[in-house]
Every structure is written in C-alpha cells, then in structure tokens.
Amino acid sequence: MRQDLISNLARTAPALRLLSAPADLEHYGRDWTRRWTPAPLAIALPATIDEVQAIARWASEYNVALVPSGGRTGLSGGAVAANSELVVSFERMNRMLDFNAVDRTLTVQPGIALEAVHKAAQEHGLIYPVDFGARGSCSIGGNIATNAGGIRVIRYGNTREWIAGLKLVTAKGDLLELNRGLIKNSSGYDLRHLVIGAEGTLGFVVEATLRLTDPPPSSQVMLFAVPAMAALMRVFDACRSRLTLSAFEFFTDRALHHVLAHGAQKPFAETSPYYVVTEFDAADQVQQQAALDVFEQCLKAGWVSDGVMSQSDAQAAALWRLRDGITESLAAHRPYKNDVSVRVSTVPEFLGEMQALLSREYPQFDVVWFGHIGDGNLHINVLKPVELGDADFLAQCERVTKLLADVLATHGGSISAEHGIGLVKKAYLASTRGAAEITLMRSLRAVFDPQGLMNPGKLFD
Ligand code: 2HG
Ligand code: ZN
C-alpha cells in the first residue's frame, strides 16, 4: 500500500525527488521538540511550484496527510510527522527570486534560511529586520507559518509586518497569489494574514515577497546586572524613554549559568539574579552619552548593580552570545518549554505571579527564565532531572502548564507568543482563544482544506 502510494506519486510527478530510507524518515520527521517518534510515509523534495501542486492533488486523491518542512527548528511540534504523513520539504526551494529596489522587496522561495535573507538584503544596503537565534537554520516558510518574532520585535514587529505578498498552494492544488506585494489593497479579506501563523493548516507557502527597510544607525549593546525582578521593567522604562531601542532582552542567573557552562565569557565578577541585554542606536556622542546617563540613573536608583557597554562589534557579539546561546546551552537537558506573553503593562504583575507559581510547583526542578520582556514575552524552560523518566517529567510539566494557562487567561495573555501551537500547546489553545473563535477557526480550516490533509493535528485536532 505504502509503496503503491509512493510509486503513484512518482508517476504523477516524474521529476519529483522522493526519499524513504529510514534515516531520512527520522531526519525529516521531527523538529527541535524531540518528543514524538518520527514515522512519515516518505519525504518529497519538490523543486517547483508545479510539483507542490501535483503533490497536493495526489494527496487529495489518495487522502494522504501532508506536513510542510523547512529548517525544522520549531519548538512546538509544528513540523513533526509521526502518522504516515508525506513530508513536503522545501529545502530545494531555497532560492532568492527577485530584488525590487523601488518596492524595496525581496521575493524568495520558502526554504531559504533567515540568515541568507539577511545577507541578501544587506547586499542591497537594506535589512530584513526579523531576527533570532535560529537564523542560520530556520527557513522563511517556517517563520511565516508561526509568525515568528525574535529579538527585534520591540522595534520592527513580527514576521507579519514584513510580508508583502505570498503564493500559496491550497489543499486542492490551486495556486493563490495573496496581496501581490501591494502596500495599499482594500479589496476584502486579506488571506495573506490568515495564512501567516496558520502553521501550514490552510495551505503551503511556496513563495514570499518580503519587505525590506533601511538599516538602523550604528548601535551599541549594554548588559545590566539587575538585582530584583521588580526593577526589570523600571530599567525598561528608563531605557525606552531615553534611547531608541532595537532589543531589550532579559535572562536569569540560571540561564547565565548554562550559557557559561557552554563556553561563553563571564560578564561580571559578581553574580546577579537577573540580567538585561539591550541594543540601541548610538551613532553619535549625544546618543552614547544618553546611554551612560541611563546607566547612571538606574545605578543610582538601585535598579541595576553593574553594567557593561560594548566598544566594538566583537564585544557586542560576546554580550549577545549570553542571550542568543541560551536555547542551545539547554538542549542537552531536554527542556520542557513555555513561551507565553501578556501585555507589556501587565508584565510586572505577571512575573510576580509566575515566580510564585513556578517556585511552588517546581521546587525540585531547574527552571530557566529568559525572553523578550520588552514585548511581554517570557520563555520558561524546565530542565529534566537526569533520574526522572520522560513520561513522569512530561506529566508534571503538563500539570503546571494548565495552572500557567489559567493565570494567562486571567490576564488575557497567550499560551504561545511566537513558537506556535503545533502539537505541544493545542490542549491549551482555549486559554488564549474563546470557544466561538476556535469554532470559527475550525470552520475556516474546513473551507480551505475539507479533507483535513494540510498539517493535520497541528493547532487543533
Ligand atoms: C529565543 O528567544 C527562542 O531564544 C527560543 O524563542 C526560546 O528556547 C526557548 O525557549
Ligand atoms: Zn524567543
């Protein structure tokens, strides 16, 4: 049966590259979650939009589920194929197609890495400002599927803000051209925005037109040691009111501990419970002096106990490594991840409640906090004790996530700020979206994909 299906697909699209060796099924069937055992039917690596359309038509005819696959750096199981799905990997559709200097847009295929987009924009004297640690391996298609955020959202917003147009292959195999790079387009439903963040459940993005912008003036990076949680948002206010920020990130001493164990350089002689990394425009002496003034002000008020400002690109990179390197430094500890958000105004109260909840519920675990606190986005990584079995660990973490979701619901927050719902958080979707809203989401999905073949089981069942 399996072989028949694959042979049939091969006949339908003779040039389509197909893989089915056990090592390939394993490699392409998982993402960074590592929680599910990969078990795809096979892997298709289309090179053209026509081939993606042929795959969709074949899938519809034979009722085969499809899972889109980019860099598989996702943290929510959105690209996991554990149920005989055909994985559609976009790794061969990874080219830049067009740069338009007047429109300031870059048109790319979905498999292109975020870092390659950064480089391409730079070659034209512009930037694509969405950025985060997985830049070298994540793909633009995956960024669109999760409306990825990252470290510069505070200044530039999420992926959504930078998508001028999308081409989408639907479950039926139709090709839709959504928004066509227009700035102004008041012509009804903007399906482009429905597709962004839909985790591949409404169709597969096969081409994206990205907006670019001017590079910011030259910047500097400051690292602060912050003695108390209550001071974090005070430091944020002080920085935001005097400086033009392009990032404001925080992490705890536990996060620093793991990054240092992974080879980063210790920034201060004394340890501190919290740290902030901030990047800001520092093109002239006025701006540089403003940064020093902010530091003085925070020091005097007791909101920071120490600080360091980068004097070179190498120093800026070393300071960034303390934040950017956290996820990688935790990976060996098999962390259970939460990625939550509240309105920025709610952050101080929310952080206090989270601290009480997590220290009460996880007394025996190493709990690592960090994230984009200036956007109201907190990452919580609970590390698995070596002696605890996977299932027990997961059960304990899921129990606490229910409590966390309740707290989020009281604040109108989100159970997934930027990683997506995927398989990991679908049980908690109702903490973030109302029942009527979820019913509408399901109905929309059914209109786009009546057979439920596009990345099924992700977002909701
Ligand atoms: C980050 O901000 C990423 O570094 C990953 O969103 C967060 O590993 C995580 O929990
Ligand atoms: Zn993040």
Short mmCIF file of C-alpha atoms in Angstrom, two decimals, residues 66-445:
data_model
loop_
_atom_site.label_atom_id
_atom_site.label_comp_id
_atom_site.label_asym_id
_atom_site.label_seq_id
_atom_site.Cartn_x
_atom_site.Cartn_y
_atom_site.Cartn_z
CA LEU A 66 0.99 16.37 4.23
CA VAL A 67 3.44 18.01 6.64
CA PRO A 68 5.39 21.06 5.44
CA SER A 69 9.02 21.13 6.42
CA GLY A 70 11.60 23.94 6.47
CA GLY A 71 14.59 24.08 8.81
CA ARG A 72 12.69 22.04 11.47
CA THR A 73 13.94 24.33 14.22
CA GLY A 74 10.38 24.71 15.54
CA LEU A 75 9.74 24.28 19.24
CA SER A 76 6.06 23.33 19.13
CA GLY A 77 5.98 20.17 17.02
CA GLY A 78 4.53 22.02 14.01
CA ALA A 79 6.76 20.11 11.56
CA VAL A 80 6.54 16.70 13.22
CA ALA A 81 5.39 13.80 11.01
CA ALA A 82 4.55 10.87 13.27
CA ASN A 83 1.49 9.40 11.49
CA SER A 84 2.41 8.25 7.99
CA GLU A 85 2.21 11.71 6.50
CA LEU A 86 4.15 12.74 3.42
CA VAL A 87 6.69 15.34 4.48
CA VAL A 88 6.98 18.14 1.92
CA SER A 89 10.45 19.53 2.49
CA PHE A 90 11.15 22.93 0.94
CA GLU A 91 14.88 22.53 1.22
CA ARG A 92 15.35 22.52 -2.56
CA MET A 93 13.11 25.57 -2.95
CA ASN A 94 15.59 27.82 -1.20
CA ARG A 95 16.45 30.48 -3.78
CA MET A 96 16.18 34.21 -3.94
CA LEU A 97 14.00 35.03 -6.92
CA ASP A 98 13.91 38.80 -7.22
CA PHE A 99 15.01 42.05 -5.62
CA ASN A 100 12.98 45.14 -6.42
CA ALA A 101 14.83 48.32 -5.48
CA VAL A 102 11.84 50.61 -5.94
CA ASP A 103 9.42 48.46 -3.96
CA ARG A 104 12.21 47.51 -1.56
CA THR A 105 11.14 43.90 -1.62
CA LEU A 106 12.88 40.57 -1.87
CA THR A 107 10.99 37.64 -3.35
CA VAL A 108 12.18 34.27 -2.08
CA GLN A 109 11.30 30.61 -2.04
CA PRO A 110 10.10 29.27 1.32
CA GLY A 111 13.11 27.04 2.05
CA ILE A 112 15.60 29.91 2.17
CA ALA A 113 17.27 30.36 5.57
CA LEU A 114 16.57 33.56 7.50
CA GLU A 115 20.29 34.35 7.57
CA ALA A 116 20.51 34.10 3.78
CA VAL A 117 17.70 36.67 3.58
CA HIS A 118 19.63 38.95 5.95
CA LYS A 119 22.71 38.69 3.74
CA ALA A 120 20.78 39.29 0.54
CA ALA A 121 19.12 42.39 2.00
CA GLN A 122 22.47 43.67 3.21
CA GLU A 123 23.98 43.32 -0.25
CA HIS A 124 21.40 45.86 -1.39
CA GLY A 125 22.11 48.23 1.52
CA LEU A 126 18.86 47.29 3.30
CA ILE A 127 17.77 44.97 6.10
CA TYR A 128 15.14 42.33 6.72
CA PRO A 129 14.71 43.04 10.40
CA VAL A 130 13.16 39.86 11.82
CA ASP A 131 15.94 38.09 13.71
CA PHE A 132 16.51 35.37 16.28
CA GLY A 133 18.98 32.72 17.40
CA ALA A 134 17.98 30.01 14.90
CA ARG A 135 18.67 32.37 11.95
CA GLY A 136 21.25 30.06 10.38
CA SER A 137 18.94 27.05 10.05
CA CYS A 138 15.31 28.18 10.25
CA SER A 139 13.51 28.87 6.98
CA ILE A 140 11.32 31.78 5.90
CA GLY A 141 8.44 29.35 5.27
CA GLY A 142 8.60 28.25 8.90
CA ASN A 143 8.90 31.86 10.06
CA ILE A 144 5.69 32.67 8.19
CA ALA A 145 3.92 29.55 9.48
CA THR A 146 4.48 30.67 13.10
CA ASN A 147 4.52 34.45 12.59
CA ALA A 148 7.99 34.27 14.15
CA GLY A 149 9.05 37.09 16.45
CA GLY A 150 12.51 37.17 17.99
CA ILE A 151 14.84 39.79 19.38
CA ARG A 152 13.89 42.87 17.32
CA VAL A 153 10.12 42.80 17.64
CA ILE A 154 10.31 45.71 20.04
CA ARG A 155 11.33 47.90 17.13
CA TYR A 156 10.17 46.15 14.00
CA GLY A 157 7.28 43.86 14.92
CA ASN A 158 6.76 40.20 14.00
CA THR A 159 7.15 38.42 10.65
CA ARG A 160 3.61 39.51 9.74
CA GLU A 161 4.71 43.14 9.34
CA TRP A 162 7.26 42.18 6.69
CA ILE A 163 5.23 40.02 4.34
CA ALA A 164 4.15 41.98 1.28
CA GLY A 165 2.83 39.01 -0.64
CA LEU A 166 2.53 35.23 -0.56
CA LYS A 167 1.93 32.46 -3.05
CA LEU A 168 0.01 29.60 -1.51
CA VAL A 169 -0.72 26.10 -2.76
CA THR A 170 -4.07 25.01 -1.35
CA ALA A 171 -5.22 21.53 -0.40
CA LYS A 172 -6.94 21.27 -3.79
CA GLY A 173 -3.71 22.13 -5.55
CA ASP A 174 -4.76 25.65 -6.58
CA LEU A 175 -2.18 28.43 -6.57
CA LEU A 176 -3.27 31.64 -4.79
CA GLU A 177 -1.43 34.95 -5.10
CA LEU A 178 -2.10 36.84 -1.90
CA ASN A 179 -1.65 40.63 -1.90
CA ARG A 180 0.96 40.65 -4.71
CA GLY A 181 3.37 42.99 -2.92
CA LEU A 182 0.89 45.85 -2.70
CA ILE A 183 1.13 48.43 0.07
CA LYS A 184 -2.47 49.53 -0.29
CA ASN A 185 -5.11 46.96 -1.05
CA SER A 186 -8.57 47.50 0.35
CA SER A 187 -10.31 44.74 -1.58
CA GLY A 188 -11.81 42.46 1.00
CA TYR A 189 -10.43 39.68 3.18
CA ASP A 190 -6.65 39.69 3.40
CA LEU A 191 -6.00 35.96 3.20
CA ARG A 192 -2.27 36.64 3.44
CA HIS A 193 -2.71 37.46 7.11
CA LEU A 194 -4.85 34.40 7.70
CA VAL A 195 -2.08 32.23 6.31
CA ILE A 196 0.65 33.87 8.43
CA GLY A 197 0.69 31.97 11.73
CA ALA A 198 -1.59 29.20 10.41
CA GLU A 199 1.18 26.59 10.79
CA GLY A 200 0.59 25.16 7.32
CA THR A 201 -3.01 24.19 8.07
CA LEU A 202 -4.51 26.44 5.35
CA GLY A 203 -2.08 25.55 2.58
CA PHE A 204 1.64 25.66 1.88
CA VAL A 205 3.52 28.88 1.19
CA VAL A 206 5.57 28.39 -1.98
CA GLU A 207 6.85 31.94 -2.47
CA ALA A 208 7.08 35.05 -0.28
CA THR A 209 7.68 38.70 -1.08
CA LEU A 210 9.43 40.28 1.91
CA ARG A 211 9.55 43.96 2.73
CA LEU A 212 12.97 45.44 3.45
CA THR A 213 13.91 48.64 5.22
CA ASP A 214 16.84 50.98 5.89
CA PRO A 215 19.49 49.73 8.28
CA PRO A 216 19.38 51.46 11.67
CA PRO A 217 22.21 53.84 12.61
CA SER A 218 25.19 52.15 14.25
CA SER A 219 24.30 50.63 17.57
CA GLN A 220 25.79 49.58 20.88
CA VAL A 221 24.89 46.83 23.27
CA MET A 222 24.64 47.15 27.06
CA LEU A 223 24.40 44.36 29.58
CA PHE A 224 22.99 45.17 33.02
CA ALA A 225 23.04 43.12 36.18
CA VAL A 226 19.61 43.59 37.80
CA PRO A 227 19.24 42.71 41.47
CA ALA A 228 15.44 42.38 41.68
CA MET A 229 12.64 41.28 39.41
CA ALA A 230 10.63 44.38 40.29
CA ALA A 231 13.42 46.50 38.80
CA LEU A 232 13.34 44.87 35.34
CA MET A 233 10.54 46.95 33.90
CA ARG A 234 11.87 50.10 35.58
CA VAL A 235 15.09 49.59 33.67
CA PHE A 236 12.99 49.06 30.56
CA ASP A 237 11.12 52.35 31.12
CA ALA A 238 14.39 54.20 31.71
CA CYS A 239 15.98 52.76 28.55
CA ARG A 240 12.92 53.25 26.37
CA SER A 241 12.36 56.85 27.38
CA ARG A 242 15.94 57.98 26.59
CA LEU A 243 17.20 55.59 23.90
CA THR A 244 15.99 54.25 20.57
CA LEU A 245 15.93 50.54 21.34
CA SER A 246 16.24 47.71 18.87
CA ALA A 247 16.23 44.98 21.53
CA PHE A 248 15.50 44.58 25.22
CA GLU A 249 16.01 41.04 26.45
CA PHE A 250 16.31 39.51 29.89
CA PHE A 251 17.60 36.28 31.41
CA THR A 252 18.19 34.89 34.86
CA ASP A 253 21.31 33.70 36.68
CA ARG A 254 20.29 30.10 35.87
CA ALA A 255 20.30 30.94 32.16
CA LEU A 256 23.71 32.58 32.51
CA HIS A 257 24.98 29.55 34.38
CA HIS A 258 24.12 27.27 31.45
CA VAL A 259 25.49 29.58 28.74
CA LEU A 260 28.76 29.93 30.64
CA ALA A 261 28.95 26.14 31.04
CA HIS A 262 28.59 26.07 27.23
CA GLY A 263 31.66 28.23 26.69
CA ALA A 264 30.53 31.88 26.91
CA GLN A 265 32.59 34.51 28.76
CA LYS A 266 31.57 35.56 32.27
CA PRO A 267 30.49 39.23 32.08
CA PHE A 268 30.78 40.38 35.72
CA ALA A 269 32.78 39.29 38.77
CA GLU A 270 29.64 39.20 40.94
CA THR A 271 26.56 37.19 40.01
CA SER A 272 23.13 38.74 39.94
CA PRO A 273 19.65 37.16 39.85
CA TYR A 274 18.69 38.89 36.58
CA TYR A 275 20.37 40.36 33.53
CA VAL A 276 19.23 42.57 30.69
CA VAL A 277 20.79 42.88 27.23
CA THR A 278 19.70 45.95 25.33
CA GLU A 279 20.73 47.26 21.93
CA PHE A 280 20.16 50.89 20.96
CA ASP A 281 21.13 53.47 18.36
CA ALA A 282 24.49 55.00 19.23
CA ALA A 283 25.54 56.81 16.10
CA ASP A 284 26.88 59.93 17.81
CA GLN A 285 28.15 61.22 21.12
CA VAL A 286 24.74 62.51 22.16
CA GLN A 287 23.22 59.04 21.90
CA GLN A 288 26.21 57.40 23.57
CA GLN A 289 26.05 59.90 26.41
CA ALA A 290 22.32 59.24 26.80
CA ALA A 291 23.12 55.55 27.31
CA LEU A 292 25.66 56.38 30.00
CA ASP A 293 23.10 58.65 31.65
CA VAL A 294 20.53 55.86 31.68
CA PHE A 295 23.06 53.56 33.27
CA GLU A 296 23.85 56.20 35.95
CA GLN A 297 20.16 56.76 36.62
CA CYS A 298 19.50 53.02 37.02
CA LEU A 299 22.56 52.57 39.22
CA LYS A 300 21.56 55.46 41.50
CA ALA A 301 18.03 54.13 41.81
CA GLY A 302 19.37 50.67 42.70
CA TRP A 303 17.67 49.09 39.67
CA VAL A 304 20.98 47.79 38.32
CA SER A 305 24.06 46.75 40.25
CA ASP A 306 26.55 46.61 37.39
CA GLY A 307 26.73 47.20 33.65
CA VAL A 308 28.96 46.99 30.61
CA MET A 309 28.69 48.69 27.23
CA SER A 310 30.14 47.22 24.03
CA GLN A 311 33.04 49.17 22.50
CA SER A 312 33.38 47.03 19.38
CA ASP A 313 31.38 44.65 17.21
CA ALA A 314 33.24 41.74 18.80
CA GLN A 315 32.22 42.88 22.28
CA ALA A 316 28.63 43.37 21.14
CA ALA A 317 28.64 39.82 19.74
CA ALA A 318 30.08 38.47 23.01
CA LEU A 319 27.31 40.17 25.00
CA TRP A 320 24.66 38.90 22.58
CA ARG A 321 26.02 35.39 22.88
CA LEU A 322 24.97 35.38 26.55
CA ARG A 323 21.37 35.71 25.39
CA ASP A 324 21.41 34.07 21.94
CA GLY A 325 23.20 30.97 23.21
CA ILE A 326 20.65 30.06 25.89
CA THR A 327 18.46 27.65 23.89
CA GLU A 328 21.44 25.70 22.62
CA SER A 329 23.04 25.55 26.07
CA LEU A 330 19.86 24.00 27.49
CA ALA A 331 19.16 21.49 24.70
CA ALA A 332 21.06 18.59 26.31
CA HIS A 333 18.84 18.92 29.41
CA ARG A 334 15.72 18.02 27.40
CA PRO A 335 13.83 21.13 28.50
CA TYR A 336 10.07 21.47 28.65
CA LYS A 337 9.30 24.86 27.16
CA ASN A 338 6.68 27.50 27.71
CA ASP A 339 6.56 30.58 25.50
CA VAL A 340 3.97 32.94 26.89
CA SER A 341 3.00 36.57 26.52
CA VAL A 342 0.98 39.26 28.25
CA ARG A 343 0.51 42.94 27.52
CA VAL A 344 3.66 44.87 28.41
CA SER A 345 1.79 46.84 31.08
CA THR A 346 0.92 43.54 32.81
CA VAL A 347 4.47 42.17 32.86
CA PRO A 348 5.46 43.22 36.43
CA GLU A 349 2.35 41.68 37.99
CA PHE A 350 2.54 38.61 35.76
CA LEU A 351 6.20 37.96 36.54
CA GLY A 352 5.45 38.04 40.27
CA GLU A 353 2.59 35.57 39.84
CA MET A 354 4.72 33.31 37.64
CA GLN A 355 7.53 33.28 40.14
CA ALA A 356 5.15 32.29 42.94
CA LEU A 357 3.54 29.59 40.78
CA LEU A 358 6.75 28.08 39.44
CA SER A 359 8.64 28.01 42.73
CA ARG A 360 5.60 26.41 44.39
CA GLU A 361 5.03 23.81 41.65
CA TYR A 362 8.58 23.05 40.54
CA PRO A 363 10.60 23.16 43.79
CA GLN A 364 12.82 20.29 42.67
CA PHE A 365 13.49 21.43 39.06
CA ASP A 366 15.97 23.78 37.45
CA VAL A 367 13.67 26.42 35.89
CA VAL A 368 15.31 28.83 33.45
CA TRP A 369 13.65 32.12 32.50
CA PHE A 370 14.56 34.43 29.69
CA GLY A 371 12.96 36.24 26.81
CA HIS A 372 11.74 39.31 25.05
CA ILE A 373 10.49 41.07 28.12
CA GLY A 374 10.09 44.37 26.29
CA ASP A 375 7.39 42.66 24.18
CA GLY A 376 5.74 40.99 27.18
CA ASN A 377 7.12 37.61 26.03
CA LEU A 378 8.59 35.22 28.60
CA HIS A 379 10.34 31.91 27.82
CA ILE A 380 10.33 29.32 30.59
CA ASN A 381 12.50 26.21 30.21
CA VAL A 382 12.11 23.47 32.84
CA LEU A 383 15.10 21.14 32.73
CA LYS A 384 14.58 17.42 33.10
CA PRO A 385 16.41 15.90 36.05
CA VAL A 386 18.56 13.05 34.71
CA GLU A 387 17.00 10.47 37.03
CA LEU A 388 13.38 11.33 36.10
CA GLY A 389 11.73 9.36 33.28
CA ASP A 390 10.42 11.22 30.21
CA ALA A 391 6.76 10.40 30.84
CA ASP A 392 6.83 11.43 34.52
CA PHE A 393 8.63 14.64 33.70
CA LEU A 394 6.17 15.47 30.95
CA ALA A 395 3.16 14.72 33.18
CA GLN A 396 4.45 17.07 35.88
CA CYS A 397 5.16 19.83 33.40
CA GLU A 398 1.77 19.49 31.72
CA ARG A 399 0.04 19.76 35.09
CA VAL A 400 1.87 23.03 35.76
CA THR A 401 1.17 24.32 32.25
CA LYS A 402 -2.56 24.01 33.00
CA LEU A 403 -2.09 26.26 36.02
CA LEU A 404 0.04 28.64 34.00
CA ALA A 405 -2.63 28.76 31.29
CA ASP A 406 -5.21 29.71 33.93
CA VAL A 407 -3.03 32.61 35.09
CA LEU A 408 -2.56 33.69 31.49
CA ALA A 409 -6.29 33.57 30.87
CA THR A 410 -6.93 35.93 33.79
CA HIS A 411 -4.53 38.42 32.16
CA GLY A 412 -5.75 37.93 28.60
CA GLY A 413 -2.30 36.58 27.69
CA SER A 414 -1.21 33.97 25.13
CA ILE A 415 -0.01 30.38 25.62
CA SER A 416 2.18 30.83 22.54
CA ALA A 417 3.84 34.16 21.95
CA GLU A 418 5.98 33.22 18.97
CA HIS A 419 6.64 29.47 18.72
CA GLY A 420 3.19 28.40 17.53
CA ILE A 421 0.71 25.92 18.97
CA GLY A 422 1.68 22.86 16.91
CA LEU A 423 1.26 19.62 18.83
CA VAL A 424 2.77 20.95 22.01
CA LYS A 425 0.24 23.54 23.09
CA LYS A 426 -3.01 22.56 21.39
CA ALA A 427 -4.52 21.34 24.66
CA TYR A 428 -4.19 24.91 25.95
CA LEU A 429 -5.49 26.82 22.93
CA ALA A 430 -8.74 27.57 24.76
CA SER A 431 -6.83 29.55 27.41
CA THR A 432 -5.98 32.09 24.72
CA ARG A 433 -8.87 31.94 22.23
CA GLY A 434 -12.59 31.98 23.03
CA ALA A 435 -14.82 28.99 22.20
CA ALA A 436 -16.65 30.85 19.43
CA GLU A 437 -13.33 31.98 17.98
CA ILE A 438 -11.98 28.42 17.94
CA THR A 439 -15.17 27.21 16.26
CA LEU A 440 -14.66 29.82 13.54
CA MET A 441 -11.00 28.87 13.17
CA ARG A 442 -12.01 25.23 12.67
CA SER A 443 -14.66 26.24 10.13
CA LEU A 444 -12.14 28.31 8.19
CA ARG A 445 -9.77 25.40 8.16
#
